[in-house]
Coordinates of C-alpha atoms and ligand atoms in Angstrom, one line a residue:
X1 CA 6.9 -5.3 20.1
X2 CA 4.7 -2.4 21.6
X3 CA 1.5 -2.8 22.5
X4 CA 0.5 0.6 22.9
X5 CA -2.6 1.0 20.4
X6 CA -1.8 3.4 17.3
X7 CA -3.0 6.2 17.8
X8 CA 0.0 6.3 20.6
X9 CA 2.3 5.1 18.3
X10 CA 1.7 7.1 15.3
X11 CA 3.1 9.8 17.0
X12 CA 5.9 8.0 20.1
X13 CA 6.8 4.7 18.3
X14 CA 11.4 4.5 16.7
X15 CA 12.2 8.5 18.2
X16 CA 14.0 8.4 21.2
X17 CA 14.3 11.7 22.7
X18 CA 17.4 11.2 24.6
X19 CA 19.0 9.8 21.2
X20 CA 17.9 13.0 19.3
X21 CA 18.8 16.2 21.2
X22 CA 15.8 16.9 23.2
X23 CA 13.6 17.8 20.0
X24 CA 10.7 16.8 20.2
X25 CA 8.8 16.3 16.6
X26 CA 11.9 14.2 14.6
X27 CA 14.4 15.9 12.7
X28 CA 15.2 15.7 9.5
X29 CA 18.5 14.3 8.7
X30 CA 19.0 16.0 5.7
X31 CA 22.0 13.8 4.8
X32 CA 23.2 11.1 2.1
X33 CA 26.4 10.4 3.8
X34 CA 28.3 9.6 7.8
X35 CA 31.2 10.3 8.7
X36 CA 32.6 7.1 10.6
X37 CA 35.4 6.7 13.4
X38 CA 38.2 5.0 11.4
X39 CA 38.3 2.4 9.3
X40 CA 37.9 -0.5 10.9
X41 CA 34.1 0.8 12.2
X42 CA 33.0 1.1 8.5
X43 CA 34.5 -2.1 7.9
X44 CA 32.5 -3.8 10.9
X45 CA 29.4 -1.6 9.8
X46 CA 29.7 -3.1 5.8
X47 CA 30.5 -6.9 7.4
X48 CA 26.9 -5.8 9.4
X49 CA 29.8 -6.9 12.4
X50 CA 27.5 -3.4 13.8
X51 CA 24.6 -2.2 12.7
X52 CA 24.8 2.2 11.9
X53 CA 24.2 4.6 9.3
X54 CA 26.4 4.5 6.3
X55 CA 24.2 6.1 3.8
X56 CA 20.9 7.5 2.5
X57 CA 19.9 5.4 0.4
X58 CA 20.6 2.6 2.0
X59 CA 19.1 3.7 5.5
X60 CA 18.8 7.9 7.5
X61 CA 18.1 8.1 11.1
X62 CA 15.0 10.0 10.0
X63 CA 13.5 7.0 6.8
X64 CA 14.9 4.6 10.2
X65 CA 11.7 6.5 12.8
X66 CA 9.3 6.2 10.2
X67 CA 10.1 2.8 9.4
X68 CA 9.9 2.2 13.7
X69 CA 7.3 3.6 13.2
X70 CA 5.2 2.2 10.8
X71 CA 6.7 -1.1 12.1
X72 CA 5.3 -0.2 14.9
X73 CA 1.6 0.0 13.6
X74 CA 1.0 -2.8 11.4
X75 CA 2.6 -5.1 14.2
X76 CA 5.5 -6.2 11.7
X77 CA 9.4 -7.0 13.8
X78 CA 11.1 -4.2 10.6
X79 CA 9.8 -1.7 8.0
X80 CA 11.9 0.1 4.7
X81 CA 10.9 3.2 3.1
X82 CA 11.5 3.5 -0.4
X83 CA 10.9 6.5 -3.3
X84 CA 6.5 5.7 -3.9
X85 CA 4.7 3.2 -3.0
X86 CA 5.8 1.5 -6.7
X87 CA 9.2 1.5 -5.7
X88 CA 7.9 -0.9 -2.7
X89 CA 5.9 -3.1 -4.5
X90 CA 9.0 -4.1 -7.8
X91 CA 12.5 -3.7 -4.7
X92 CA 10.0 -6.4 -2.5
X93 CA 8.7 -8.1 -5.8
X94 CA 12.6 -8.4 -6.7
X95 CA 14.7 -8.5 -4.2
X96 CA 12.0 -11.8 -3.4
X97 CA 12.2 -13.5 -7.1
X98 CA 14.0 -14.0 -10.5
X99 CA 13.1 -15.2 -13.2
X100 CA 10.6 -18.4 -14.3
X101 CA 9.1 -18.1 -11.1
X102 CA 5.1 -17.3 -10.4
X103 CA 2.8 -15.1 -8.7
X104 CA -0.7 -15.2 -7.7
X105 CA -2.7 -12.1 -7.4
X106 CA -5.9 -10.6 -7.7
X107 CA -7.6 -9.8 -10.0
X108 CA -8.5 -6.4 -8.7
X109 CA -5.4 -3.9 -8.5
X110 CA -4.5 -0.7 -9.0
X111 CA -3.5 0.0 -11.9
X112 CA 0.7 0.8 -12.0
X113 CA 0.7 -2.4 -10.3
X114 CA -1.0 -4.4 -12.7
X115 CA 1.1 -3.3 -15.5
X116 CA 4.3 -4.4 -13.2
X117 CA 2.3 -7.8 -12.2
X118 CA 0.6 -7.7 -16.7
X119 CA 4.0 -6.6 -18.7
X120 CA 6.6 -4.6 -16.8
X121 CA 8.0 -8.8 -15.2
X122 CA 7.0 -11.0 -17.9
X123 CA 9.6 -8.9 -19.1
X124 CA 12.1 -9.9 -17.5
X125 CA 10.5 -13.8 -16.8
X126 CA 8.7 -13.5 -13.7
X127 CA 4.6 -14.3 -14.6
X128 CA 1.6 -13.8 -12.4
X129 CA -1.7 -15.4 -13.1
X130 CA -4.7 -12.6 -12.1
X131 CA -7.8 -14.4 -10.3
X132 CA -10.9 -13.7 -8.8
X133 CA -9.8 -13.0 -5.2
X134 CA -13.8 -13.4 -3.8
X135 CA -12.2 -17.2 -4.1
X136 CA -10.1 -17.7 -1.9
X137 CA -10.1 -20.6 -3.8
X138 CA -9.5 -19.7 -6.5
X139 CA -6.3 -18.9 -4.9
X140 CA -5.1 -23.2 -4.4
X141 CA -6.3 -23.9 -8.8
X142 CA -3.6 -21.0 -9.5
X143 CA -0.7 -22.1 -8.0
X144 CA 2.1 -23.9 -9.3
X145 CA 5.3 -25.7 -8.8
X146 CA 7.3 -22.4 -9.8
X147 CA 4.6 -19.5 -7.3
X148 CA 6.6 -18.0 -5.0
X149 CA 4.0 -15.6 -3.7
X150 CA 0.3 -14.2 -3.6
X151 CA -0.2 -10.4 -3.7
X152 CA -3.3 -9.0 -3.1
X153 CA -4.6 -5.2 -2.3
X154 CA -6.9 -5.8 1.6
X155 CA -8.8 -2.8 -0.3
X156 CA -8.3 -3.3 -3.3
X157 CA -8.3 0.2 -6.2
X158 CA -10.8 1.0 -7.4
X159 CA -12.8 -1.8 -7.2
X160 CA -12.9 -1.8 -3.6
X161 CA -13.4 -5.2 -3.2
X162 CA -13.0 -6.8 0.5
X163 CA -10.8 -9.7 0.8
X164 CA -10.8 -12.2 3.3
X165 CA -8.4 -11.8 3.9
X166 CA -7.7 -15.4 6.6
X167 CA -9.1 -17.3 4.1
X168 CA -6.1 -16.7 1.9
X169 CA -3.4 -16.1 3.4
X170 CA -4.5 -20.3 4.7
X171 CA -4.2 -21.6 1.1
X172 CA 0.0 -19.6 1.3
X173 CA 0.6 -21.2 4.1
X174 CA -1.1 -24.7 2.6
X175 CA 1.7 -22.9 -0.7
X176 CA 4.6 -22.3 1.7
X177 CA 4.4 -19.1 -0.5
X178 CA 4.3 -15.6 2.0
X179 CA 1.1 -13.3 1.2
X180 CA 1.9 -9.9 0.5
X181 CA -1.2 -7.3 0.7
X182 CA -0.5 -4.0 -0.5
X183 CA -2.9 -1.7 2.5
X184 CA -2.7 1.7 0.9
X185 CA -6.1 2.0 0.7
X186 CA -7.3 0.3 4.3
X187 CA -4.5 1.9 6.2
X188 CA -2.7 0.8 9.4
X189 CA -5.4 2.9 11.6
X190 CA -8.2 0.8 10.5
X191 CA -7.0 -3.2 9.0
X192 CA -3.8 -4.9 10.1
X193 CA -3.0 -6.7 7.5
X194 CA -0.9 -9.0 10.0
X195 CA -3.4 -10.0 12.7
X196 CA -5.1 -11.6 10.0
X197 CA -2.1 -14.4 8.5
X198 CA -0.5 -11.1 5.7
X199 CA 3.3 -12.1 5.9
X200 CA 4.5 -9.0 4.0
X201 CA 2.5 -5.4 3.7
X202 CA 2.9 -2.6 1.5
X203 CA 2.0 0.9 1.5
X204 CA 1.7 4.0 -0.7
X205 CA 2.4 6.3 2.1
X206 CA 1.8 9.1 -1.2
X207 CA -1.9 8.5 0.1
X208 CA -3.5 8.7 3.3
X209 CA -0.7 7.9 6.2
X210 CA 1.2 11.5 4.0
X211 CA -2.8 12.5 3.7
X212 CA -1.8 15.7 2.4
X213 CA -0.8 15.0 -1.1
X214 CA 2.3 16.2 -1.0
X215 CA 5.1 13.8 -0.6
X216 CA 5.4 10.4 -2.6
X217 CA 6.8 7.0 0.0
X218 CA 6.5 3.7 0.3
X219 CA 7.2 1.3 2.8
X220 CA 6.9 -2.6 3.4
X221 CA 6.5 -4.1 6.5
X222 CA 7.7 -7.6 7.1
X223 CA 5.5 -9.5 9.7
X224 CA 8.3 -12.3 10.2
X225 CA 6.6 -14.9 9.9
X226 CA 7.5 -16.1 6.9
X227 CA 10.0 -20.0 7.0
X228 CA 12.2 -18.5 3.9
X229 CA 14.4 -22.3 5.2
X230 CA 10.9 -24.3 3.6
X231 CA 13.0 -24.9 0.7
X232 CA 12.1 -22.7 -1.8
X233 CA 14.4 -20.0 -1.0
X234 CA 17.4 -20.2 -2.2
X235 CA 19.0 -16.5 -1.6
X236 CA 17.9 -16.7 1.5
X237 CA 19.7 -20.3 3.2
X238 CA 22.0 -20.1 -0.1
X239 CA 25.7 -18.0 0.5
X240 CA 24.8 -14.8 -1.0
X241 CA 26.9 -13.8 -4.1
X242 CA 26.0 -10.6 -3.5
X243 CA 26.7 -9.6 -0.3
X244 CA 30.2 -11.8 0.5
X245 CA 28.5 -15.2 1.0
X246 CA 26.3 -13.5 3.6
X247 CA 23.7 -16.3 4.3
X248 CA 20.4 -14.7 4.8
X249 CA 18.1 -17.0 7.0
X250 CA 21.2 -18.4 9.4
X251 CA 22.4 -14.8 9.9
X252 CA 19.2 -12.7 9.8
X253 CA 16.8 -15.5 11.1
X254 CA 13.1 -13.5 11.0
X255 CA 14.4 -10.6 9.5
X256 CA 16.1 -12.1 6.7
X257 CA 13.7 -9.9 4.0
X258 CA 13.7 -7.3 6.2
X259 CA 17.4 -6.6 5.8
X260 CA 17.9 -8.0 2.1
X261 CA 15.1 -4.9 0.8
X262 CA 17.7 -2.7 1.7
X263 CA 21.4 -4.4 1.6
X264 CA 20.6 -5.8 -1.8
X265 CA 16.7 -3.7 -2.6
X266 CA 18.0 -0.5 -1.5
X267 CA 22.0 -1.0 -3.0
X268 CA 21.2 -1.7 -5.8
X269 CA 17.8 -0.4 -7.1
X270 CA 18.4 1.9 -5.1
X271 CA 14.7 3.8 -5.4
X272 CA 15.6 5.1 -2.1
X273 CA 13.4 7.9 0.7
X274 CA 14.0 11.4 1.0
X275 CA 14.8 12.8 4.6
X276 CA 12.9 15.9 4.2
X277 CA 10.3 13.6 1.9
X278 CA 10.5 10.8 5.1
X279 CA 9.1 14.0 7.3
X280 CA 6.4 15.3 5.5
X281 CA 5.0 11.4 5.7
X282 CA 5.8 11.4 9.7
X283 CA 3.8 15.0 10.0
X284 CA 1.6 12.9 8.7
X285 CA 1.4 9.5 9.9
X286 CA 1.1 11.3 13.6
X287 CA -2.6 12.9 12.5
X288 CA -3.9 9.7 10.8
X289 CA -6.3 8.4 13.2
X290 CA -8.1 10.4 13.5
X291 CA -8.5 11.8 9.7
X292 CA -9.3 8.7 8.8
X293 CA -12.5 8.5 10.8
X294 CA -13.7 11.5 9.5
X295 CA -13.2 10.1 5.5
X296 CA -14.3 6.9 6.4
X297 CA -17.6 9.0 8.4
X298 CA -17.4 11.6 5.6
X299 CA -17.4 8.8 2.6
X300 CA -20.1 6.7 3.9
X301 CA -22.6 10.2 4.4
X302 CA -22.0 10.6 1.0
X303 CA -22.3 7.1 -0.3
X304 CA -26.0 7.0 0.9
X305 CA -26.2 10.3 -0.2
X306 CA -25.2 9.2 -4.3
X307 CA -28.0 6.4 -3.4
X308 CA -30.9 8.6 -3.9
X309 CA -29.6 10.9 -6.9
X310 CA -31.6 10.1 -10.2
X311 CA -27.9 10.3 -12.1
X312 CA -26.5 8.2 -10.4
X313 CA -27.0 4.2 -11.6
X314 CA -25.0 2.4 -8.3
X315 CA -23.2 3.2 -5.3
X316 CA -20.0 1.5 -4.3
X317 CA -19.2 1.5 -1.0
X318 CA -18.0 -1.0 1.5
X319 CA -19.9 -0.1 4.4
X320 CA -23.8 0.5 2.4
X321 CA -25.4 -2.3 3.3
X322 CA -26.3 -2.5 -0.6
X323 CA -23.1 -3.5 -0.9
X324 CA -21.4 -7.1 -1.6
X325 CA -18.9 -6.5 1.0
X326 CA -20.5 -5.1 3.8
X327 CA -20.3 -8.7 5.6
X328 CA -16.3 -9.0 5.1
X329 CA -16.4 -5.2 6.2
X330 CA -18.1 -6.1 9.3
X331 CA -15.1 -8.4 10.1
X332 CA -11.9 -6.5 8.5
X333 CA -12.7 -2.9 8.7
X334 CA -15.1 -2.7 11.6
X335 CA -14.1 1.4 12.6
X336 CA -14.2 2.5 8.7
X337 CA -14.4 1.4 5.3
X338 CA -11.5 4.6 4.3
X339 CA -12.7 7.4 1.8
X340 CA -12.9 5.6 -1.4
X341 CA -16.6 5.7 -3.1
X342 CA -17.1 4.7 -6.6
X343 CA -20.1 5.2 -8.4
X344 CA -22.0 4.9 -11.9
X345 CA -23.2 8.0 -13.9
X346 CA -26.4 6.8 -15.5
X347 CA -26.4 8.7 -18.7
X348 CA -22.7 6.4 -19.2
X349 CA -19.3 6.9 -20.8
X350 CA -20.1 11.5 -21.6
X351 CA -21.7 12.3 -18.3
X352 CA -19.2 10.0 -16.1
X353 CA -16.4 12.4 -17.9
X354 CA -19.2 15.5 -17.6
X355 CA -19.8 15.1 -13.8
X356 CA -15.8 15.0 -13.4
X357 CA -15.1 18.1 -15.4
X358 CA -17.8 20.2 -13.3
X359 CA -17.1 19.5 -10.0
X360 CA -15.5 22.4 -8.1
X361 CA -14.5 20.9 -4.7
X362 CA -13.5 17.7 -5.7
X363 CA -10.4 18.0 -7.8
X364 CA -10.1 16.2 -11.2
X365 CA -6.5 14.8 -10.6
X366 CA -4.6 10.9 -10.5
X367 CA -4.2 11.1 -6.5
X368 CA -7.1 8.9 -3.5
X369 CA -5.8 9.8 0.4
X370 CA -5.2 13.2 0.2
X371 CA -7.1 16.1 2.6
X372 CA -9.1 17.8 0.7
X373 CA -11.7 16.0 -1.7
X374 CA -10.6 14.7 -5.6
X375 CA -12.4 12.8 -8.2
X376 CA -10.6 11.3 -11.5
X377 CA -12.6 8.8 -14.5
X378 CA -10.8 6.3 -14.7
X379 CA -11.9 3.8 -18.1
X380 CA -11.0 7.4 -19.6
X381 CA -7.0 8.0 -17.4
X382 CA -5.3 5.6 -15.0
X383 CA -7.1 2.5 -16.6
X384 CA -6.7 4.5 -20.7
X385 CA -3.9 1.8 -21.5
X386 CA -6.0 -1.8 -20.3
X387 CA -8.4 -2.9 -22.9
X388 CA -12.3 -3.3 -21.9
X389 CA -12.5 -7.0 -20.1
X390 CA -9.6 -6.2 -18.7
X391 CA -11.0 -2.8 -17.1
X392 CA -13.5 -4.8 -16.1
X393 CA -11.4 -7.3 -14.2
X394 CA -10.0 -4.7 -12.4
X395 CA -13.6 -3.1 -11.5
X396 CA -13.7 -0.1 -14.2
X397 CA -16.6 0.2 -16.2
X398 CA -17.1 2.9 -18.7
X399 CA -20.1 5.0 -16.4
X400 CA -17.6 4.7 -13.5
X401 CA -16.1 7.3 -11.2
X402 CA -13.9 7.6 -8.0
X403 CA -14.4 10.3 -5.4
X404 CA -11.8 10.2 -2.5
X405 CA -13.8 11.7 -0.1
X406 CA -12.0 14.4 2.1
X407 CA -12.6 15.9 5.8
X408 CA -14.6 19.6 4.6
X409 CA -17.6 19.8 5.9
X410 CA -20.3 17.1 3.7
X411 CA -22.3 19.0 3.4
X412 CA -20.7 21.1 0.8
X413 CA -19.3 18.5 -0.6
X414 CA -23.0 17.5 -1.2
X415 CA -23.5 20.6 -2.8
X416 CA -20.4 20.4 -5.9
X417 CA -21.8 17.1 -6.6
X418 CA -25.0 18.0 -7.3
X419 CA -24.1 21.1 -8.7
X420 CA -21.4 18.9 -11.2
X421 CA -25.0 16.4 -12.0
X422 CA -26.8 19.7 -12.2
X423 CA -24.6 20.1 -16.0
X424 CA -24.4 16.6 -17.8
X425 CA -26.7 17.0 -20.9
X426 CA -30.8 15.8 -21.0
Ligands
PLP501 C1 -1.4 4.8 -5.3 C2 -1.3 3.7 -5.4 C3 0.4 2.8 -4.7 C4 1.2 3.6 -5.7 O1 1.8 4.4 -4.8 P1 3.0 5.6 -5.1 O2 3.1 6.1 -4.1 O3 2.0 6.5 -5.9 O4 3.7 5.0 -6.3 C5 0.6 1.5 -4.7 N1 -0.9 0.6 -4.1 C6 -2.3 1.5 -4.1 C7 -3.4 0.7 -3.6 C8 -2.1 3.0 -4.7 O5 -3.3 3.2 -4.7

């Protein structure tokens, strides 16, 4: 495992220039398939006697570099990339779970993930109990005989709750289930969940890691720490009918889940990342540690400034002294708390919509983590499918505005917000 720091790994890990024609930049291998030396070579690849490239839905040399780089940065033993963060989450869960299984999840989740767990997976017989994750004991009380995973976001989107990962990880160990952490908002430059007991880390690469708002992508990083032979996961210990009797755990040990994600997850669900998008995301990843410092610094300054404004009812940012999560942020996010700030408009729903409509530098759109500043009113957009009670449990109130603070000059950002505040009808 790499001992180098993230700023170094983000630029170098996974790319052996001697194997890639001396190219200093990571090349784009824009191909769907790979020529076999002969049929025996092909047979060895299909039976895993030899590792190599078969078809880009399973793997690709550009994607492999991104995978190795993400594994090095998060401190995992392997990683698999997907077409989007959502493809990573759905494939990651469907590779692990079957009808009759149960998840315990934080109620403070990305809207799409909440819907997957709340509506779509139950249709397939996989149910979820949502808990208030600010009290780790709630995970223990929600555990059932059929519980097979804990799922949380290290820094909830958009509630911005910082979780006590170590305490929740202890509960996952007691329940003998993998602890899955979506680390998209915090980013690996500010927090490494594996160091705090996560077994599986998920990223939407679309956000800060890509960073320029040009490519969708997702990733799963496998810590290699979970004991799949503990009796709760027969699919890992019994012969797999889907891969000519392969016993994953016996054959692949700690890397079982990583391989299952490729051999079953990508093979059967097909959410592969395009090599060109992998390349775009690598360009972003290389500067992540520099960008996230500026995002965090600008966000903290905007949050402090918002607290002083007459039009603002409340401000939520984990780096603020006033934040309920300040002490957890000091422990888990000491080098910055990323770029998302939420605040309440004093005039409620209508005033919040006006602010979102009237900013010019802050673009009104449904994304986060772009170098450019973004704004949205979740209650009328990303979270409109949820009723008011559900919105509340995910941290969304009708007056809430979510900012994704970019890396522009912070004084220009304040002026843009100030001008929009002036448009609220008194
Ligand atoms: C955006 C996001 C996702 C989904 O990722 P996509 O790449 O948009 O599919 C998942 N989790 C979090 C926390 C996100 O912000």
